Coordinates of C-alpha atoms in Angstrom, one line a residue:
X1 CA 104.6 38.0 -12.1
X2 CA 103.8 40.8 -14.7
X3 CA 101.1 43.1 -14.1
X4 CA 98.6 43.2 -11.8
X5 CA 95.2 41.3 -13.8
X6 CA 97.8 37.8 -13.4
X7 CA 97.7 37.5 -9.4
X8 CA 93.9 37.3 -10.4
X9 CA 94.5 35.3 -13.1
X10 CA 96.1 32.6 -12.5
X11 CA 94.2 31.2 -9.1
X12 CA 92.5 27.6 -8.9
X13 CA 89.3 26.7 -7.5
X14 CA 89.4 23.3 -5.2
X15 CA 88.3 20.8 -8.2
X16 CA 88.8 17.0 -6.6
X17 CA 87.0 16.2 -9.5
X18 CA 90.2 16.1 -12.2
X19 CA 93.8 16.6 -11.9
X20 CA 95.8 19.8 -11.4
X21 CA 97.2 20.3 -14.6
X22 CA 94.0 19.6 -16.6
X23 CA 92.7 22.7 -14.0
X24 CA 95.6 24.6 -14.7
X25 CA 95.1 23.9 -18.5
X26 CA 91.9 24.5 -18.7
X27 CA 92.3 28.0 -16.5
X28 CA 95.4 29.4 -19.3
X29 CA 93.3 28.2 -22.1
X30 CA 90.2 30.3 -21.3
X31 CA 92.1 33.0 -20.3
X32 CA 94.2 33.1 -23.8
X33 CA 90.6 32.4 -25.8
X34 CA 88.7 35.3 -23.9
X35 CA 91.9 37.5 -24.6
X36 CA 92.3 38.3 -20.8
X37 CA 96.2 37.9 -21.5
X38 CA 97.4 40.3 -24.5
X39 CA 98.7 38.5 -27.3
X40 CA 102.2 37.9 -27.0
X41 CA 102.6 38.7 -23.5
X42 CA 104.9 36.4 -21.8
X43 CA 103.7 33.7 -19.2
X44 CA 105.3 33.8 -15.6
X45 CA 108.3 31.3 -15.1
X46 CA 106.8 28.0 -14.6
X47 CA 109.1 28.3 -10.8
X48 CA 107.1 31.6 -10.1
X49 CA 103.8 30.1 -11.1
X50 CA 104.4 27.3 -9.1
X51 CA 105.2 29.0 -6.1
X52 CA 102.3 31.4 -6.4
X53 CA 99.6 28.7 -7.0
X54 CA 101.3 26.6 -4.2
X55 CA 101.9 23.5 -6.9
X56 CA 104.4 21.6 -8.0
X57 CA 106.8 23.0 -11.0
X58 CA 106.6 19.8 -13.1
X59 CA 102.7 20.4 -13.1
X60 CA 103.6 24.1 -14.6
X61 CA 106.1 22.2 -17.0
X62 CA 104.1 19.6 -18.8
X63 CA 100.8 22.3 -18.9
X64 CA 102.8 24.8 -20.7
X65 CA 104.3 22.4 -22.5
X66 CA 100.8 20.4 -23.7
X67 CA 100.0 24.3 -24.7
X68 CA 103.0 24.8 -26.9
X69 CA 102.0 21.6 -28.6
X70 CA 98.9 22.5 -29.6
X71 CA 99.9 26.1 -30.6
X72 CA 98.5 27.8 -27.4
X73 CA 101.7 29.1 -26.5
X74 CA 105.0 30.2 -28.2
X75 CA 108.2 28.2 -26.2
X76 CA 111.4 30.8 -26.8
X77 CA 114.6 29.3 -26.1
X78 CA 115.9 31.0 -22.7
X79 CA 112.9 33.4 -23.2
X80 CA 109.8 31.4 -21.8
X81 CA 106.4 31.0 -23.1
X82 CA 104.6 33.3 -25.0
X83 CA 100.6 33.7 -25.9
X84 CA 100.4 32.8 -29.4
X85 CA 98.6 35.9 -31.3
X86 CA 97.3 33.9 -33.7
X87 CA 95.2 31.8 -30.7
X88 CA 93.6 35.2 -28.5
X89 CA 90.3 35.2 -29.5
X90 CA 89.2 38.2 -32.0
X91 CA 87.0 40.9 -29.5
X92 CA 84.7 43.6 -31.4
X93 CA 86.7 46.8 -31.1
X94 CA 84.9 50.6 -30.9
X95 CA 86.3 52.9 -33.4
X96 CA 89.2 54.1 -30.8
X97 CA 90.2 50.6 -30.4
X98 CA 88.5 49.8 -27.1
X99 CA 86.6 46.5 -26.2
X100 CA 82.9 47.2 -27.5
X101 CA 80.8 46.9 -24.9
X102 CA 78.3 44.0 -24.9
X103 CA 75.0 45.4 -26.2
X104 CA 71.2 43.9 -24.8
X105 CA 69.7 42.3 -27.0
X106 CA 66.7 43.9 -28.6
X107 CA 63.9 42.1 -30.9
X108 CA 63.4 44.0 -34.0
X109 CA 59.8 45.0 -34.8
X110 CA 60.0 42.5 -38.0
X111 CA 61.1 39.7 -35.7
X112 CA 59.8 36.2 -37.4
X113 CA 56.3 35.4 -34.6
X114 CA 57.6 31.9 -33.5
X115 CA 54.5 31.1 -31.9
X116 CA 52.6 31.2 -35.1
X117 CA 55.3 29.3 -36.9
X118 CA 55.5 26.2 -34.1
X119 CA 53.6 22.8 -35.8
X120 CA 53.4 21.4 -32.0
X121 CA 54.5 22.7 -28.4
X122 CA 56.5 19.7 -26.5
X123 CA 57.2 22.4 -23.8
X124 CA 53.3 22.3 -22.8
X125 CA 53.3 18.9 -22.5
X126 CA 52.7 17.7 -18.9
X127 CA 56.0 15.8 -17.6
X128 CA 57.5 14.3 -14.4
X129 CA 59.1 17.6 -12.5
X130 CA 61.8 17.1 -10.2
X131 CA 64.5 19.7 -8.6
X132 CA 67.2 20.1 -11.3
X133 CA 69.8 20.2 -7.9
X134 CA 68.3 17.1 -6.4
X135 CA 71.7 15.9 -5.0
X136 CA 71.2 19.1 -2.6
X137 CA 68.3 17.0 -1.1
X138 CA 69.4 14.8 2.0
X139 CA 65.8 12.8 1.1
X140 CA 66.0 12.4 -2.8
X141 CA 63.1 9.8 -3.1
X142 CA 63.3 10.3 -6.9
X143 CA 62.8 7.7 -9.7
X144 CA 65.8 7.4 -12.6
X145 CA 68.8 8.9 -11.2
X146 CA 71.6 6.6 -9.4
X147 CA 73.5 6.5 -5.8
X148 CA 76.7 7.4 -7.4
X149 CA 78.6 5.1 -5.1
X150 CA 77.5 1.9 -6.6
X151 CA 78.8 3.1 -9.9
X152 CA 81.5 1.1 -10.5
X153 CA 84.1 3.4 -11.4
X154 CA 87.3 1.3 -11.5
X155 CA 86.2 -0.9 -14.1
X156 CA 84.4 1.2 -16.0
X157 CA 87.6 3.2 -16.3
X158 CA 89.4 0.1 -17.0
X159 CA 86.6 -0.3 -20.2
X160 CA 87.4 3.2 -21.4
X161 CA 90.6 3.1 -21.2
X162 CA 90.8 -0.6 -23.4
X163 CA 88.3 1.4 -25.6
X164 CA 91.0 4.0 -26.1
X165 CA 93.9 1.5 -26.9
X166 CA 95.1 2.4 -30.7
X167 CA 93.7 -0.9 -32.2
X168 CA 90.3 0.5 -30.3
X169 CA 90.5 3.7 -32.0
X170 CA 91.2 2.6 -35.5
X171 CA 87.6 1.1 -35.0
X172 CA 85.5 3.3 -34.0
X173 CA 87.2 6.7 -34.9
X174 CA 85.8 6.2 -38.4
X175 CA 82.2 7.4 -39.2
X176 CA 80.1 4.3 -39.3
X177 CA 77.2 5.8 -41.0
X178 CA 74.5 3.6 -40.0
X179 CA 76.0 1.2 -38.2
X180 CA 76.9 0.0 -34.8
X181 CA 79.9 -1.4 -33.0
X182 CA 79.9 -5.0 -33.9
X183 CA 81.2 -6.1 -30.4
X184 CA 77.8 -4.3 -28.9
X185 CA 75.1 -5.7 -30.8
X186 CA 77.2 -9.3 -30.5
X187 CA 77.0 -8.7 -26.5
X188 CA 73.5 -7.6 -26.7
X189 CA 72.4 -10.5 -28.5
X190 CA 74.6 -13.3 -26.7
X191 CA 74.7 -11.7 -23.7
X192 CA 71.3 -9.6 -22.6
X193 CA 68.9 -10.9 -24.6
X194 CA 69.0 -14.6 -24.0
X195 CA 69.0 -13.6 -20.5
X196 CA 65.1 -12.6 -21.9
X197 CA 64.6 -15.4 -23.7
X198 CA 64.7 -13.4 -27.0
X199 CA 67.0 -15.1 -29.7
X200 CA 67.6 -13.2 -32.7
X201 CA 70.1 -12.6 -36.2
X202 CA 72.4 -9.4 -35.0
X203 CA 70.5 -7.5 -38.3
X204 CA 66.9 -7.9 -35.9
X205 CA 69.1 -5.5 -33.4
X206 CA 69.8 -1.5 -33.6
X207 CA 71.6 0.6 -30.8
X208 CA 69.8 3.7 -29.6
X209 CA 70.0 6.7 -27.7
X210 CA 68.2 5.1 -24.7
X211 CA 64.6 3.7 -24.7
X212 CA 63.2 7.4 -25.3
X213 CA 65.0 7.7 -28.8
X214 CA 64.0 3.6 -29.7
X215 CA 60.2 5.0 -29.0
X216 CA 60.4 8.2 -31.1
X217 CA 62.1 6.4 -34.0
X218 CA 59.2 4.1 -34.0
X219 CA 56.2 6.7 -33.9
X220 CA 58.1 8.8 -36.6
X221 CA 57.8 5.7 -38.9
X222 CA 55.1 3.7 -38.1
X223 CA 52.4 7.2 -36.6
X224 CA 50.0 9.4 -38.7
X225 CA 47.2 11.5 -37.7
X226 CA 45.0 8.0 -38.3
X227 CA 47.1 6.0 -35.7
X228 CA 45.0 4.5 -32.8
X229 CA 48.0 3.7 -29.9
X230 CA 47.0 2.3 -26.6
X231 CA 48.7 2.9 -23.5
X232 CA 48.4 1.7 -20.3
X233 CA 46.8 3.9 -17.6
X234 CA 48.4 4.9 -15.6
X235 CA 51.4 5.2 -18.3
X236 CA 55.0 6.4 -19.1
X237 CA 55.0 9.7 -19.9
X238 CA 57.2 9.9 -22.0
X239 CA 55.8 7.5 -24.2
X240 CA 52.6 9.1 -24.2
X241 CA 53.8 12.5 -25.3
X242 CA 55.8 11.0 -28.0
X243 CA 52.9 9.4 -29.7
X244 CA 51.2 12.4 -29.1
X245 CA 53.5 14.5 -31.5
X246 CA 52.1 12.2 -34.2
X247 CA 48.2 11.2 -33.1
X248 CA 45.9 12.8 -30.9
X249 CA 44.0 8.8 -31.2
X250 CA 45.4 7.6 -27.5
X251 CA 43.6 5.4 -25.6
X252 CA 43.3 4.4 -21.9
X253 CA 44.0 1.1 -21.1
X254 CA 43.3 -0.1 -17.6
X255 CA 46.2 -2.0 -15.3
X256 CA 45.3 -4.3 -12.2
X257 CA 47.8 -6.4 -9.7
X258 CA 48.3 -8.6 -12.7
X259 CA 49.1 -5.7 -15.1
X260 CA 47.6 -4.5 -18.5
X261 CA 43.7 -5.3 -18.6
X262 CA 43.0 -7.4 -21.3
X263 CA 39.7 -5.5 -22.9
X264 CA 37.7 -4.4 -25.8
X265 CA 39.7 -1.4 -25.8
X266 CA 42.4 -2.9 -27.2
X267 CA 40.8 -4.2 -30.4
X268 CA 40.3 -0.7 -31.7
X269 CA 44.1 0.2 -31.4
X270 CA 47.3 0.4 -33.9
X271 CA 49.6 -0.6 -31.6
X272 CA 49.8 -1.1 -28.1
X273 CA 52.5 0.1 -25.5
X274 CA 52.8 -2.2 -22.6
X275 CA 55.8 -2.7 -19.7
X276 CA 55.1 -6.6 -18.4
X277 CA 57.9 -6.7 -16.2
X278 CA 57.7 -3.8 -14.3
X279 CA 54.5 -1.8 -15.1
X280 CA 55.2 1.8 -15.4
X281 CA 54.2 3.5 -12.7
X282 CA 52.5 1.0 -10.7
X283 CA 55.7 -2.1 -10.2
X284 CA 53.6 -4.5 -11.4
X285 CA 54.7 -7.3 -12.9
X286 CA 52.0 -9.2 -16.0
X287 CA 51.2 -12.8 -15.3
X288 CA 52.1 -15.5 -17.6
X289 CA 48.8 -16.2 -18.7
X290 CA 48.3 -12.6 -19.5
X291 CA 51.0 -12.7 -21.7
X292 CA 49.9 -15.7 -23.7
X293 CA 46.5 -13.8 -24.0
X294 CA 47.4 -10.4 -24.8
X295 CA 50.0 -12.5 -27.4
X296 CA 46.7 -14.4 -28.4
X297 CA 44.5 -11.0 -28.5
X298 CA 46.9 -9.5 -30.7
X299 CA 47.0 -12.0 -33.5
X300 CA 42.8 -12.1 -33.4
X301 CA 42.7 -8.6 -33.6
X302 CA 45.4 -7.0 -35.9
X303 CA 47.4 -5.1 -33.2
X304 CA 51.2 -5.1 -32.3
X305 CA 52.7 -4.5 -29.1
X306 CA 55.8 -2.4 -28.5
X307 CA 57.3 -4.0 -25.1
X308 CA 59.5 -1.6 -23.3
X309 CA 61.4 -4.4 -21.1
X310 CA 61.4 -1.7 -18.4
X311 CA 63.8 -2.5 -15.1
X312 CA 63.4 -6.6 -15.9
X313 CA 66.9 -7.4 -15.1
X314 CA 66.1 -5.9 -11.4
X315 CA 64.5 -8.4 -10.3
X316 CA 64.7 -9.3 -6.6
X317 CA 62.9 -12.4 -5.9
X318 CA 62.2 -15.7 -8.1
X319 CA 63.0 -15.6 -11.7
X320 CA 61.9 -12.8 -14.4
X321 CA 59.0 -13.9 -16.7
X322 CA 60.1 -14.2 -20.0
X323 CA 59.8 -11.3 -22.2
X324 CA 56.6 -11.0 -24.3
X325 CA 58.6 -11.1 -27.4
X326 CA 60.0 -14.6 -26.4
X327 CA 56.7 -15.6 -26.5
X328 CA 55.6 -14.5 -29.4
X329 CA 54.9 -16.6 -32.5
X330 CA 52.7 -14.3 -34.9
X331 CA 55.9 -11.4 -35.3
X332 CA 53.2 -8.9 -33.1
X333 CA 56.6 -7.8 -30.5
X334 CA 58.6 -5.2 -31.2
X335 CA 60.7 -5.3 -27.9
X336 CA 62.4 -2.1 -26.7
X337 CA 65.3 -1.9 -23.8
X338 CA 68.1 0.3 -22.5
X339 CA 71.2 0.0 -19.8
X340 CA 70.1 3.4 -18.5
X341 CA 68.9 1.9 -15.2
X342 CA 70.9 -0.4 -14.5
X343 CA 74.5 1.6 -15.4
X344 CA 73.6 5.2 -15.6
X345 CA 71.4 7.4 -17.4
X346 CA 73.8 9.9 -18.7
X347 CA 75.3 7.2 -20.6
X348 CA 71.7 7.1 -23.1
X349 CA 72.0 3.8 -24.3
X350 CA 69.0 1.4 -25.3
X351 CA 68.6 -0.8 -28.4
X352 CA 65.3 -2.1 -30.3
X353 CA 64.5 -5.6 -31.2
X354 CA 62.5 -6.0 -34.1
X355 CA 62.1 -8.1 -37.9
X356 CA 64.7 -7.1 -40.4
X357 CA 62.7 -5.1 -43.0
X358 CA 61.5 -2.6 -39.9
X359 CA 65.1 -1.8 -38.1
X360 CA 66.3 -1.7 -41.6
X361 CA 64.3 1.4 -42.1
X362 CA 64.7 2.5 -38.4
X363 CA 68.5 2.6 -39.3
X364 CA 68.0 4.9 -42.1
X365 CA 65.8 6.9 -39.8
X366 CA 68.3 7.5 -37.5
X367 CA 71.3 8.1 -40.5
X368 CA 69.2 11.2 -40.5
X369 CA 69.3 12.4 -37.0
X370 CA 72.3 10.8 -35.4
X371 CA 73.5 8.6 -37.4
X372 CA 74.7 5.9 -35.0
X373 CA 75.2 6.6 -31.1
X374 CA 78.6 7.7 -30.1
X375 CA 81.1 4.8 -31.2
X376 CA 83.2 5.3 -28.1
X377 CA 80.2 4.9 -25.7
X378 CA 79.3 2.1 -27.5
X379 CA 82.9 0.3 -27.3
X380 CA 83.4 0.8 -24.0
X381 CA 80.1 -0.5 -22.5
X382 CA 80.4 -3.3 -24.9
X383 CA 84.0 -4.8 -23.4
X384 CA 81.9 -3.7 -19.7
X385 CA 79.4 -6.4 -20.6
X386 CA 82.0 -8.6 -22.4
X387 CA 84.4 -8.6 -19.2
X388 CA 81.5 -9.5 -17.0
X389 CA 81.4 -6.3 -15.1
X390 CA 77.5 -5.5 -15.7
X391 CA 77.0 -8.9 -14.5
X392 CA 78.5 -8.2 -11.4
X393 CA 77.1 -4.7 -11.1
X394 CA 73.5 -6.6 -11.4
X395 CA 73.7 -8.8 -8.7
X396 CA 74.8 -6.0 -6.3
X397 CA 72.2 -3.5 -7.3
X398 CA 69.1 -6.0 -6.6
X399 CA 70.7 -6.8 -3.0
X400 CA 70.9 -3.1 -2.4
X401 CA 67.9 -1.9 -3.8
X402 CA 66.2 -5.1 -1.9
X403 CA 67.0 -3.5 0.8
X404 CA 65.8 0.1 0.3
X405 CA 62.8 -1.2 -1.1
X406 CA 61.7 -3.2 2.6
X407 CA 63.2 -0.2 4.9
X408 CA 60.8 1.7 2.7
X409 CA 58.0 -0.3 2.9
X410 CA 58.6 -0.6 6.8
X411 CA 59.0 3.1 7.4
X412 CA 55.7 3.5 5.1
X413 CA 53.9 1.1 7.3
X414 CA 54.8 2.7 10.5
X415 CA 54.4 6.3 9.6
X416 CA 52.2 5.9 7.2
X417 CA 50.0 3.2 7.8
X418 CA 47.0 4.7 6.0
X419 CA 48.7 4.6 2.8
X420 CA 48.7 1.6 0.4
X421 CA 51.8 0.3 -1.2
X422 CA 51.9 -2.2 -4.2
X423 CA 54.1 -4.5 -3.1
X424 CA 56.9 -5.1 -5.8
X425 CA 59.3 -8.1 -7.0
X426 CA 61.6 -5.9 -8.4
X427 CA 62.6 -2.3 -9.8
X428 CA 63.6 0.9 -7.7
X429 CA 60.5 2.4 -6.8
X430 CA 57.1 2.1 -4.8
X431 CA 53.6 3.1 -6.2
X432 CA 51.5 4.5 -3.2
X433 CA 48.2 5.5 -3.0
X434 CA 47.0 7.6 0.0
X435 CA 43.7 8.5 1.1
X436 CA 41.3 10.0 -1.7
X437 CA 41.3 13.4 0.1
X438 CA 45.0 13.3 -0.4
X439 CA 46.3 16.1 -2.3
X440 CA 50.3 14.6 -3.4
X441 CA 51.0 18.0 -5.0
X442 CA 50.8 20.0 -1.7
X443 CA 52.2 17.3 0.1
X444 CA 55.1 17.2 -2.0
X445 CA 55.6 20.5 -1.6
X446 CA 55.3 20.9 1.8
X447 CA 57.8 17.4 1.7
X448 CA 60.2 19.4 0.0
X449 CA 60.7 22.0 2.1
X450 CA 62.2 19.3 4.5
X451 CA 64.6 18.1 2.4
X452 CA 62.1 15.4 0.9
X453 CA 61.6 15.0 -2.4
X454 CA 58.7 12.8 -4.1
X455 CA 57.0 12.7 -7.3
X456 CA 53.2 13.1 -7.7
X457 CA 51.8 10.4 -9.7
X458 CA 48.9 12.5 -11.5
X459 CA 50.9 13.1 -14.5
X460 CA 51.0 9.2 -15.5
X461 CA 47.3 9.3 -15.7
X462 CA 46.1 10.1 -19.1
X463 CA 42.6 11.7 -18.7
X464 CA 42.9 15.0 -16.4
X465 CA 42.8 15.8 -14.1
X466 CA 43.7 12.6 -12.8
X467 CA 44.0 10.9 -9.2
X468 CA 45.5 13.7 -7.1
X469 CA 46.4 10.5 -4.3
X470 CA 49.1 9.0 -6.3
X471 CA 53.0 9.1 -6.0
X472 CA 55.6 7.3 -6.9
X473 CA 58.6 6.9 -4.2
X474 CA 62.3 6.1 -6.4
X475 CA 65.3 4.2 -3.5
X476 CA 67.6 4.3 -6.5
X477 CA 69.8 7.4 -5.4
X478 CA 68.8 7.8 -1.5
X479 CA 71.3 5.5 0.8
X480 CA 69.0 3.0 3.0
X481 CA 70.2 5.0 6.3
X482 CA 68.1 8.0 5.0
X483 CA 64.7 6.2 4.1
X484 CA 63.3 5.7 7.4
X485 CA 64.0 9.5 8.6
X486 CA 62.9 10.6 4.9
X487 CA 59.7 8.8 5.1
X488 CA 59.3 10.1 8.9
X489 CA 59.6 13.9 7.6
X490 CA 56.7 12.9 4.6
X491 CA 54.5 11.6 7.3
X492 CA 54.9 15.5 9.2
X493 CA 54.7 16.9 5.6
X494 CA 51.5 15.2 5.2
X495 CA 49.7 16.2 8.4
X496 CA 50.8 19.6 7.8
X497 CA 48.6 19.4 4.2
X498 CA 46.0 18.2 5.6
X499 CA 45.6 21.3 7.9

């Protein structure tokens, strides 16, 4: 094998998550880019490597081949393979020609004071917390994330690898600028939006980078310092800490069983975010006559509404209300959605509905910071919709989540029966309120040191300190075995707050 260092070298970690000559690839190519094999130095004999790594030759083979291809390695006829000099990545050297140690890094006394130099401070803004290693929970009641095995892999392999045929690539290899896939925005408007009653030109439509980025566009353009922007309160966070990068004029706008509160409050506003078909936090859905008003309110009073269509297609019983913006006659709807929750949220893909002359300039807004979403992503979730896949994936994700959603409610009513629980006709979480002594940050601690893991709902309420009696409880990644014994160990977490 060479000397010593390779017996170290070459050794694979168990990986079921890719193949064993991308691991094998990926191991040589680090090792030849740190410079842990000299340059030039010869590579065992793919039958020795083999043998040593207990795999088969031909995986050795078509590695070290791939390698030579791409000018990793050096193949010399009856010789073997060689590291390529040219490839070992350049190391500082000491003036004998040893490897410079790596210095610590020290701030110079004329260091620029970034503090002073900051305009705002996004990191002190209060935000939903939640256990970066939540998988390593066996009780992740958590809101946004997905139960992996509902993901439907085949298929959406299938869609990727269509996206990847030649005539595929020749599409979307190209920089588009400003614009997006064709095939998308058709799907989106033939496909999802008529589902929400909305029926619009494909120039009304512009992909984003989830709803998040279709909500930061708009405050960039539309916010000053003067803007009033309403929000409902409780709220989405995130939306309130992106307006507040622009305005410090929010206002608290009350939500009851039939959502937003229609009030005075709203006449003094800019614009006004609301979520009708699932309120964020609290589930609940606005009434039809609520949206007429509020549609009605809006006109009278100079206001537009930006309608995140939040979780709509989860729907579990009866049909959806139509969107606000399918009722809207006056232009007052800018409508805002994404696929986040219903494929997954690492894929960060949303789209904005809205008159021509506004995602006209919210396309040259994003030229500047993105451009266009990544054209592959794009292609591939568009033929997903196209072959009927997400349709599919719709109608098993509200049977399952159905059914999380009632053991939940059961296992609250038996364990917890002083707790209230707004009932829900669709989504992936439960908005609870617990006794007013209730203190949801302790008992979430105290939850998670049981392998529970729930999210305090004082951080949706604007004014703080708010309700300290508030959580929210998220089905979407825990299976429905583990609700009932999660929701048992939060009822022993609780008593054990409560001293």
């Amino acid at each position: 094998m060479g000397h010593d260092s390779r017996a170290i070298l070459f050794h694979l970690e168990t990986d079921r998550t890719t193949t064993l000559q991308a691991q094998l690839r990926r191991m040589l190519v680090s090792a030849i880019l740190d410079g842990q094999i000299p340059a030039g130095s010869p590579l065992p004999s793919c039958r020795a490597l083999a043998q040593s790594l207990k795999i088969a030759r031909n995986t050795v083979v078509l590695a070290y081949q791939d390698l030579a291809e791409e000018g990793f390695l050096i193949a010399k006829e009856r010789s073997g393979f060689f590291v390529n000099p040219e490839m070992v990545a350049a190391k500082p050297k000491e003036s004998n020609g040893t490897v410079a140690a790596k210095a610590d890094y020290v701030v110079a006394d004329d260091a620029p004071d970034w503090l002073s130099r900051f305009k705002c401070r996004p990191t002190l803004q209060r935000n939903v917390v939640k256990p970066a290693n939540w998988q390593d929970y066996p009780y992740p009641f958590i809101y946004g994330q997905i139960d992996q095995s509902l993901f439907p892999l085949a298929a959406w392999r299938e869609c990727s690898r269509q996206a990847l045929s030649v005539n595929s690539v020749r599409e979307w290899a190209n920089d588009r600028f400003a614009e997006d896939d064709p095939l998308l925005v058709e799907q989106i408007r033939t496909r999802l939006l008529p589902r929400r009653g909305v029926r619009v030109s494909a120039e009304e439509i512009l992909v984003t980078v989830g709803a998040q980025q279709a909500l930061y566009l708009l405050s960039a353009l539309l916010f000053d310092q003067g803007t009033v922007f309403g929000i409902e309160d409780p709220g989405y966070t995130d939306a309130r800490n992106i307006a507040a990068l622009r305005t410090s004029r929010l206002v608290s706008l009350p939500v009851d069983e039939q959502g937003l509160v229609l009030g005075p409050e709203l006449g003094s506003c800019d614009y006004v975010y609301v979520t009708p078909s699932h309120q964020f936090p609290t589930t609940v859905t606005m009434s039809l006559e609520r949206r007429h008003a509020l549609l009605e309110q809006a006109a009278a009073q100079d206001f537009l509404l930006i309608e995140d269509d939040y979780e709509s297609e989860l729907t579990h019983h009866g049909s959806p209300q139509p969107a606000l913006k399918s009722l809207d006659r006056h232009g007052r709807v800018i409508f805002v959605s994404s696929l986040s929750k219903t494929l997954a949220p690492g894929l960060r893909i949303g789209f904005l509905v809205a008159p021509k002359p506004l995602i006209a300039e919210l396309r040259a807004l994003r030229r500047l910071m993105i451009r266009h979403p990544a054209a592959n992503n794009q292609r591939t979730i568009a033929l997903f919709l196209a072959d009927g896949h997400h349709d599919t994936l719709l109608r098993r994700l509200c049977g399952v989540y159905r059914e999380r959603l009632a053991a939940a409610v059961t296992a609250l009513a038996k364990y917890l029966p002083e707790f209230t629980v707004n009932l829900t006709a669709g989504g992936t979480a439960l908005w609870i309120k617990g006794p007013k002594e209730c203190d949801m940050a302790a008992i979430a601690s105290a939850a998670q040191k049981r392998g529970v893991v729930i999210e305090p709902g004082a951080v949706h309420f604007l004014n703080q300190p708010g309700p300290a009696n508030f959580c929210r409880l998220g089905v979407s990644s825990i299976p429905t075995e583990r609700i009932e014994p999660g929701i048992k160990l939060l009822a022993e977490a609780v008593r054990e707050a409560a001293g």
